[in-house]
Short mmCIF file of C-alpha atoms in Angstrom, two decimals:
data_model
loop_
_atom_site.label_atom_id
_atom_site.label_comp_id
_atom_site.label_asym_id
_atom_site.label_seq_id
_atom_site.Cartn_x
_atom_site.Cartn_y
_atom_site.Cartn_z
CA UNK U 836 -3.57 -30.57 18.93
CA UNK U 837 -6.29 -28.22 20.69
CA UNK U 838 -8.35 -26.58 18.19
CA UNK U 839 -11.04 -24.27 18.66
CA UNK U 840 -9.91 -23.91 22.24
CA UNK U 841 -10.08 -20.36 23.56
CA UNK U 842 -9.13 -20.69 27.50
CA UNK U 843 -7.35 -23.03 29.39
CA UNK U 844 -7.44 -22.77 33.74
CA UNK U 845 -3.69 -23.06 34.03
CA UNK U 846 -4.50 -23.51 37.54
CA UNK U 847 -5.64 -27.02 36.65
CA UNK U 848 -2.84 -28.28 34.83
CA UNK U 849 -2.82 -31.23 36.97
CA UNK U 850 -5.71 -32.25 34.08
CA UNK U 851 -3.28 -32.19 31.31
CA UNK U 852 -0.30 -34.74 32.54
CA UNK U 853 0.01 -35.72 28.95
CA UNK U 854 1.03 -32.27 27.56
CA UNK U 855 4.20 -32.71 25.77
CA UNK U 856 4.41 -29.11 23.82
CA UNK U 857 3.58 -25.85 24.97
CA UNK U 858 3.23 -22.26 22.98
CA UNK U 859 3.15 -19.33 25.14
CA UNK U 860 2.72 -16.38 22.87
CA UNK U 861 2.55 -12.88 24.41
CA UNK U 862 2.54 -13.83 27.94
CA UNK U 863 2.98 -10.98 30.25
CA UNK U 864 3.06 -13.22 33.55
CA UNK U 865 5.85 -15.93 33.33
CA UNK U 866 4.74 -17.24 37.08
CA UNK U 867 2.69 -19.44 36.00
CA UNK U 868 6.13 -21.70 35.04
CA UNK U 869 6.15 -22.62 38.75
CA UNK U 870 2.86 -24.45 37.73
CA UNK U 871 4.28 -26.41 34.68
CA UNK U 872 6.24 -28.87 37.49
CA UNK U 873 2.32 -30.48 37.05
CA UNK U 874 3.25 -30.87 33.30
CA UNK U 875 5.78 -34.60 33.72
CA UNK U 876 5.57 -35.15 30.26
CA UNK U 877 6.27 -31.46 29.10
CA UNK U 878 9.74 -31.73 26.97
CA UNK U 879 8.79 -28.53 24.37
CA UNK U 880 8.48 -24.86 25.94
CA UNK U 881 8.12 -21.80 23.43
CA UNK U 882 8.24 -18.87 24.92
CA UNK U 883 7.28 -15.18 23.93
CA UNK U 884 6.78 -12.77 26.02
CA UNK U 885 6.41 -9.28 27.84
CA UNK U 886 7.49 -9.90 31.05
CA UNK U 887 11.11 -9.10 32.43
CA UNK U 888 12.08 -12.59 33.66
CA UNK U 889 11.81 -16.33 33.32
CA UNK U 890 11.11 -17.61 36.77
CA UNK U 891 13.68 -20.28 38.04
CA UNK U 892 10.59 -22.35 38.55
CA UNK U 893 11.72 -23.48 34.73
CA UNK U 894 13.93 -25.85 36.77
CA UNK U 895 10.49 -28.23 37.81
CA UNK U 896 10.09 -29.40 34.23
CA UNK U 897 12.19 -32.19 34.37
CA UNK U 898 11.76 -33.55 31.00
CA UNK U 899 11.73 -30.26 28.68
CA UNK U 900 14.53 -31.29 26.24
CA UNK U 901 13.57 -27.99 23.95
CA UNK U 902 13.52 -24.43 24.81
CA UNK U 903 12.51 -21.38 22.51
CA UNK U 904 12.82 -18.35 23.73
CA UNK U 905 11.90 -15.76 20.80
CA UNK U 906 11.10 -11.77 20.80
CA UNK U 907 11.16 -11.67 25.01
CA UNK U 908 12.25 -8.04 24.35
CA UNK U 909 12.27 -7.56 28.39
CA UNK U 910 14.45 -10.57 29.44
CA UNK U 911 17.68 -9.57 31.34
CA UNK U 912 18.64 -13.03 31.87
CA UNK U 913 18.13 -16.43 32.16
CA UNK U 914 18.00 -18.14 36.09
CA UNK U 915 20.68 -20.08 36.52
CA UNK U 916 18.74 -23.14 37.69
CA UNK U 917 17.86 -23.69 33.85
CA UNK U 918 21.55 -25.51 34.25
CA UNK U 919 19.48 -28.14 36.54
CA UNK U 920 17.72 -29.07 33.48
CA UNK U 921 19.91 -32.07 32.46
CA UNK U 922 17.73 -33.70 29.61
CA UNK U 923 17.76 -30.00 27.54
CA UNK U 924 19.03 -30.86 23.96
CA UNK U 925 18.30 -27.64 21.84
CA UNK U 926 17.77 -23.73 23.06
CA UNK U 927 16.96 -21.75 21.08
CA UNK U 928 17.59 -17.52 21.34
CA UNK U 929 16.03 -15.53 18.78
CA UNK U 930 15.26 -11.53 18.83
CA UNK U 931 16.05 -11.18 22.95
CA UNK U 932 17.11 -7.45 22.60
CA UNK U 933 17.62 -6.55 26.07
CA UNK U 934 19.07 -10.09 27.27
CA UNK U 935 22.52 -9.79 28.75
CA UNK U 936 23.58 -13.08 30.34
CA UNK U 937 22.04 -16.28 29.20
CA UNK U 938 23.80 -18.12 32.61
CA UNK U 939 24.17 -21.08 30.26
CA UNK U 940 27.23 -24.03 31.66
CA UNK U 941 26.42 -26.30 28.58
CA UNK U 942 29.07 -28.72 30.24
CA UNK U 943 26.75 -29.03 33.06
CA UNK U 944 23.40 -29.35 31.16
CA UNK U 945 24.21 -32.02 28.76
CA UNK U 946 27.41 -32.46 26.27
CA UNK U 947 24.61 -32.87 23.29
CA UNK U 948 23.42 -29.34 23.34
CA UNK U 949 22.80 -27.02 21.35
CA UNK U 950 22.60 -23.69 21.64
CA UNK U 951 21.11 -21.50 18.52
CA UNK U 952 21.84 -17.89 19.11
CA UNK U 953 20.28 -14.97 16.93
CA UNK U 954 19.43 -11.10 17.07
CA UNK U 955 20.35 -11.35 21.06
CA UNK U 956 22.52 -7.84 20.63
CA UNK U 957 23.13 -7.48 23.95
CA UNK U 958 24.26 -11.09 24.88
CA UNK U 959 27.61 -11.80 26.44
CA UNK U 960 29.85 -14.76 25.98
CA UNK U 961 28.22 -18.13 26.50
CA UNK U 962 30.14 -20.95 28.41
CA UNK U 963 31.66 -22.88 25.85
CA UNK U 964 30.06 -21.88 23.21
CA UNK U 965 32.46 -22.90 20.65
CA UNK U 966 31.18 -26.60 20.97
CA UNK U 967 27.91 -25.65 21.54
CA UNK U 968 26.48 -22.74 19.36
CA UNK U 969 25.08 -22.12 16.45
CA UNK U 970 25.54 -17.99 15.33
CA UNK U 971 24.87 -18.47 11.71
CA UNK U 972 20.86 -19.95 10.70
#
């Protein structure tokens, strides 16, 4: 764990191969995810943010197995290349008031998922969701 860190040059992730959890709190500018390809050994992404979309760069890490998305109060919807992301175990969203279609095929990620679903008011059905969610935490 970094401590005491106050800036890291996202522009030279290529430095941190080894990264296996990322925290983005408050982020206004998702497009750095197209950078996070750099990241092989990312498998954790939390996400907060300010910003309207999640670029379908999310599709370069490979490995992420866990996705957070919590309080992205802007977020219409999800790209649907986060279905390329066949490792994904657990997604989590939490407080994602304006989100309206997640563009999750659970089928097509992996038959292990999990899908936790909370406060998302505006959220339509989910593909399968019966097998795969969890409304009540």
């Amino acid at each position: 764990m970094l401590t005491g860190v106050k800036e890291i040059d996202l522009d030279n992730m290529v430095n941190l191969p080894n990264v296996e959890e990322l925290y983005l709190g408050r982020m206004t500018d998702l497009s750095l995810i197209q950078k996070f390809s750099k990241l092989t050994n990312l498998q954790r992404l939390m996400i907060t943010s300010d910003d309207e979309s999640i670029p379908s760069a999310i599709s370069l890490c490979k490995n992420l197995d866990f996705l957070i998305l919590r309080n992205c109060e802007k977020i219409k919807e999800l790209p649907i290349e986060i279905n390329n992301l066949k490792k994904m175990k657990l997604i989590v969203l939490r407080n994602n008031f304006e989100l309206t279609n997640a563009n999750l095929k659970p089928a097509v990620l992996n038959k292990n998922l999990r899908i936790f679903l909370k406060n998302n008011q505006k959220l339509g059905e989910v593909e399968n969701c019966k097998e795969h969610c969890v409304t009540n935490w």
